[in-house]
Coordinates of C-alpha atoms in Angstrom, one line a residue:
M57 CA 57.9 396.5 152.3
S58 CA 60.1 394.5 154.8
G59 CA 59.2 391.2 156.2
S60 CA 59.8 392.4 159.6
F61 CA 57.5 395.3 159.4
L62 CA 54.6 393.2 158.0
R63 CA 55.2 390.5 160.8
W64 CA 54.4 393.5 163.3
A65 CA 51.9 395.3 161.2
R66 CA 49.3 392.5 160.2
P67 CA 48.5 391.6 163.8
L68 CA 48.4 395.2 165.0
A69 CA 46.0 396.0 162.4
A70 CA 43.7 393.1 163.0
A71 CA 43.9 394.2 166.9
L72 CA 43.0 397.6 165.9
V73 CA 40.0 396.7 163.9
I74 CA 38.7 394.4 166.6
L75 CA 39.0 397.3 169.4
A76 CA 37.7 399.9 167.0
T77 CA 34.5 397.4 166.4
W78 CA 34.1 396.8 170.2
Q79 CA 34.4 400.5 170.8
A80 CA 31.8 401.5 168.1
A81 CA 29.4 398.9 169.6
G82 CA 29.9 400.5 172.8
W83 CA 28.8 403.9 171.6
L84 CA 25.9 402.4 169.4
W85 CA 24.3 400.3 172.2
A86 CA 24.4 400.6 175.9
F87 CA 26.5 397.7 177.4
P88 CA 25.5 396.1 180.6
D89 CA 27.7 397.0 183.6
Y90 CA 29.7 394.0 183.6
L91 CA 30.8 394.7 179.8
L92 CA 33.2 397.5 179.6
A93 CA 34.2 399.3 176.3
P94 CA 38.1 399.4 175.3
T95 CA 38.3 403.0 176.4
E96 CA 36.6 402.0 179.9
V97 CA 39.1 399.2 180.2
A98 CA 42.1 401.5 179.6
E99 CA 40.6 404.1 182.2
A100 CA 40.1 401.3 184.6
W101 CA 43.6 400.0 184.1
G102 CA 45.2 403.4 184.5
S103 CA 43.4 404.1 187.6
N104 CA 44.0 400.7 189.3
L105 CA 47.7 401.3 189.0
D106 CA 47.8 403.1 192.1
S107 CA 45.7 400.8 193.9
G108 CA 47.9 397.9 195.1
M109 CA 48.2 397.0 191.5
G110 CA 52.2 397.0 191.7
S111 CA 52.4 394.7 194.8
A112 CA 49.9 392.4 193.1
V113 CA 52.1 392.3 189.8
L114 CA 55.4 391.7 192.0
A115 CA 53.8 388.8 194.1
T116 CA 52.6 387.1 190.9
V117 CA 55.7 387.4 189.0
L118 CA 57.6 386.3 192.0
R119 CA 55.6 383.3 192.3
A120 CA 55.5 382.4 188.6
G121 CA 59.4 382.9 188.2
A122 CA 60.0 380.9 191.4
G123 CA 57.9 378.0 190.1
F124 CA 59.4 378.0 186.6
L125 CA 63.1 378.3 187.8
L126 CA 62.5 375.3 190.2
A127 CA 60.8 373.4 187.3
A128 CA 63.8 374.2 184.7
L129 CA 66.5 373.1 187.2
V130 CA 65.0 369.8 187.4
A131 CA 63.6 369.3 184.1
L132 CA 66.4 370.3 181.9
P133 CA 69.3 368.3 183.1
L134 CA 67.0 365.4 183.9
A135 CA 65.5 365.4 180.3
T136 CA 69.0 365.4 178.9
V137 CA 70.2 362.4 181.1
A138 CA 67.0 360.4 180.0
A139 CA 67.9 361.4 176.0
L140 CA 71.3 360.3 176.4
L141 CA 70.9 357.4 178.8
R142 CA 68.1 354.9 177.5
P143 CA 67.7 352.8 180.7
V144 CA 67.0 356.3 182.4
A145 CA 64.3 357.0 179.9
N146 CA 62.8 353.7 180.3
V147 CA 62.5 354.2 184.0
L148 CA 61.0 357.5 183.6
E149 CA 58.6 357.1 180.6
P150 CA 55.8 355.5 182.3
Y151 CA 55.8 358.3 185.0
I152 CA 55.9 361.3 182.5
G153 CA 53.3 359.7 180.5
F154 CA 51.0 359.0 183.5
F155 CA 51.5 362.5 184.8
Y156 CA 51.7 364.5 181.5
S157 CA 48.1 363.8 180.9
L158 CA 47.0 364.3 184.3
P159 CA 45.1 367.9 185.0
K160 CA 48.1 369.1 187.4
I161 CA 45.9 371.4 189.2
S162 CA 44.1 368.4 190.5
L163 CA 47.1 368.0 192.8
F164 CA 46.7 371.0 194.3
P165 CA 44.7 370.0 197.3
V166 CA 47.3 367.4 198.0
L167 CA 49.8 370.2 198.3
V168 CA 47.5 372.2 200.4
V169 CA 47.3 369.3 202.8
W170 CA 51.1 368.8 202.8
L171 CA 52.0 372.8 203.0
G172 CA 49.0 374.4 203.8
Y173 CA 47.5 377.4 202.2
S174 CA 51.1 378.9 201.5
D175 CA 53.4 380.3 198.8
S176 CA 55.3 377.0 199.2
A177 CA 52.2 374.9 198.0
R178 CA 51.4 377.7 195.2
I179 CA 55.1 377.6 193.6
S180 CA 55.3 373.8 194.1
M181 CA 52.2 373.7 192.2
I182 CA 53.6 375.8 189.5
A183 CA 56.8 374.0 189.1
V184 CA 54.9 370.8 188.9
S185 CA 52.9 372.2 186.0
A186 CA 55.9 373.8 184.2
F187 CA 58.0 370.8 184.4
F188 CA 56.4 368.5 181.7
P189 CA 56.8 371.0 178.9
L190 CA 60.4 371.6 179.7
Y191 CA 61.3 368.1 180.1
V192 CA 59.3 366.9 176.9
Y193 CA 60.6 369.7 174.7
M194 CA 64.3 369.4 176.1
Y195 CA 64.2 365.4 175.9
A196 CA 63.0 365.9 172.0
G197 CA 65.7 368.4 171.5
V198 CA 68.7 366.1 172.4
R199 CA 67.2 363.0 171.0
G200 CA 66.8 365.0 167.7
I201 CA 70.5 365.9 167.4
N202 CA 71.9 364.7 164.1
P203 CA 74.8 362.2 165.0
G204 CA 76.3 363.1 161.8
Y205 CA 77.3 366.5 163.4
L206 CA 79.1 364.9 166.2
K207 CA 81.1 362.7 163.6
V208 CA 82.1 365.8 161.8
A209 CA 83.2 367.4 165.2
A210 CA 85.1 364.5 166.1
N211 CA 86.6 364.4 162.6
V212 CA 88.0 368.0 162.9
G213 CA 89.6 367.4 166.2
A214 CA 87.0 369.2 168.4
G215 CA 86.9 368.5 172.0
R216 CA 84.2 367.5 174.1
T217 CA 83.8 371.2 175.3
E218 CA 84.2 372.5 172.1
T219 CA 81.7 369.9 170.8
F220 CA 79.2 370.7 173.5
L221 CA 79.2 374.3 173.0
R222 CA 79.2 374.6 169.3
V223 CA 77.4 371.5 168.1
V224 CA 75.2 370.1 171.1
V225 CA 74.0 373.6 172.3
P226 CA 73.1 375.1 169.1
A227 CA 71.2 371.8 168.0
V228 CA 69.1 371.4 171.2
A229 CA 68.7 375.4 171.7
P230 CA 65.7 375.7 169.3
M231 CA 63.4 373.0 170.9
A232 CA 64.6 374.0 174.5
M233 CA 63.5 377.5 173.8
V234 CA 60.1 376.2 172.5
G235 CA 59.8 374.2 175.8
V236 CA 60.8 377.5 177.9
R237 CA 58.1 379.6 176.3
V238 CA 55.6 376.9 176.9
G239 CA 56.7 376.5 180.4
V240 CA 56.5 380.2 181.0
A241 CA 52.7 380.4 179.9
V242 CA 51.8 377.3 181.8
S243 CA 53.7 379.0 185.0
L244 CA 51.3 382.4 184.4
I245 CA 48.2 380.2 183.9
V246 CA 48.8 378.0 187.0
T247 CA 49.9 380.9 189.2
F248 CA 46.4 382.4 188.4
A249 CA 44.8 379.2 189.6
T250 CA 46.8 378.9 192.9
E251 CA 45.9 382.4 193.7
V252 CA 42.4 382.2 193.3
I253 CA 41.7 378.6 194.9
G254 CA 44.5 379.0 197.3
Q255 CA 43.4 381.6 199.0
S256 CA 46.5 383.8 198.2
P257 CA 46.4 387.2 200.2
N258 CA 47.9 389.1 197.2
G259 CA 48.7 388.7 193.6
L260 CA 46.7 389.3 190.3
G261 CA 44.7 386.4 190.7
R262 CA 43.5 387.7 194.1
L263 CA 42.5 391.1 192.5
I264 CA 40.6 389.4 189.7
Q265 CA 38.6 387.3 192.2
D266 CA 38.0 390.2 194.6
G267 CA 36.7 392.2 191.6
F268 CA 34.4 389.5 190.6
T269 CA 33.1 388.9 194.1
I270 CA 32.5 392.5 194.9
L271 CA 31.2 393.4 191.3
S272 CA 34.1 395.6 190.8
Y273 CA 34.3 395.1 186.9
E274 CA 36.7 397.8 186.3
Q275 CA 39.3 396.2 189.1
M276 CA 38.8 392.7 187.3
Y277 CA 39.4 393.6 183.7
A278 CA 42.2 395.9 184.7
S279 CA 43.8 393.1 186.5
I280 CA 43.3 390.7 183.5
V281 CA 45.0 393.1 181.0
M282 CA 47.9 393.3 183.4
Y283 CA 48.1 389.5 183.3
A284 CA 47.9 389.6 179.9
L285 CA 50.8 392.5 179.5
I286 CA 53.1 390.4 181.7
G287 CA 52.7 387.3 179.4
V288 CA 53.1 389.4 176.0
G289 CA 56.2 391.1 177.5
V290 CA 57.9 387.9 178.6
D291 CA 57.3 386.0 175.5
L292 CA 58.5 389.0 173.4
L293 CA 61.6 389.2 175.5
L294 CA 62.2 385.3 174.7
R295 CA 61.5 385.9 171.1
A296 CA 63.9 388.7 170.9
T297 CA 66.7 386.4 172.5
T298 CA 66.1 384.1 169.9
R299 CA 66.4 386.8 167.0
N300 CA 69.3 388.3 168.5
S301 CA 71.4 385.0 168.7
P302 CA 70.7 383.1 165.4
G303 CA 73.9 381.3 165.7
I304 CA 72.4 379.7 168.8
W305 CA 68.8 379.4 168.4
G306 CA 68.3 378.9 164.7
E307 CA 65.4 379.9 163.0
T308 CA 63.3 377.0 164.1
S309 CA 62.9 378.8 167.4
R310 CA 60.4 381.3 165.8
I311 CA 57.3 380.2 166.6

């Protein structure tokens, strides 16, 4: 039996056992209204696909994507420069250490004061939160390049461009991809928070909050499942990218 099959079969089997146990409990005992069996959650998810779910998914994905992209455009080059130039790292390290341990969502009221209850404030909050995992992993990846690789490239006459593409990028890519995966997850988490406490007019977070407020548990669970599906889908896409490009990402990116 191939390792690839087992990698998928084991977690799938565990999930099926959990769902079957949960469903059996729903048949044997009467669940309260706020606790749905798996079949009821699936039915609620299907019925809610036609009730504004599509526009909510689009709003959430666009906010999370915009915030993550903004964070990546700043964090990745800045981390690279800091890793290569020690004076830059010395200037940034105190600030990175201070803000890294700070609950980033605590800054959201400040952004609301500056920008109001707007998508600008929400996207800025997402970007600030995703910035730190991207920066930390990229910095570690660049600092972790084996100097011997660069010497070998120089000895065989590789130019700067060839050295960058064939030595630096493959060496940095595994850690950078870990940062990307963590950053994407953080972006989705913070998107939910900004949609709930940021008085968003739309989005999955808004649907979850509305379902909670009006006791529409079907809507609440359906939106939670959709959030989970988005996160799993994006992560699987990123993992597929690393598997299909082993020469770039390497085995260490498979976490």
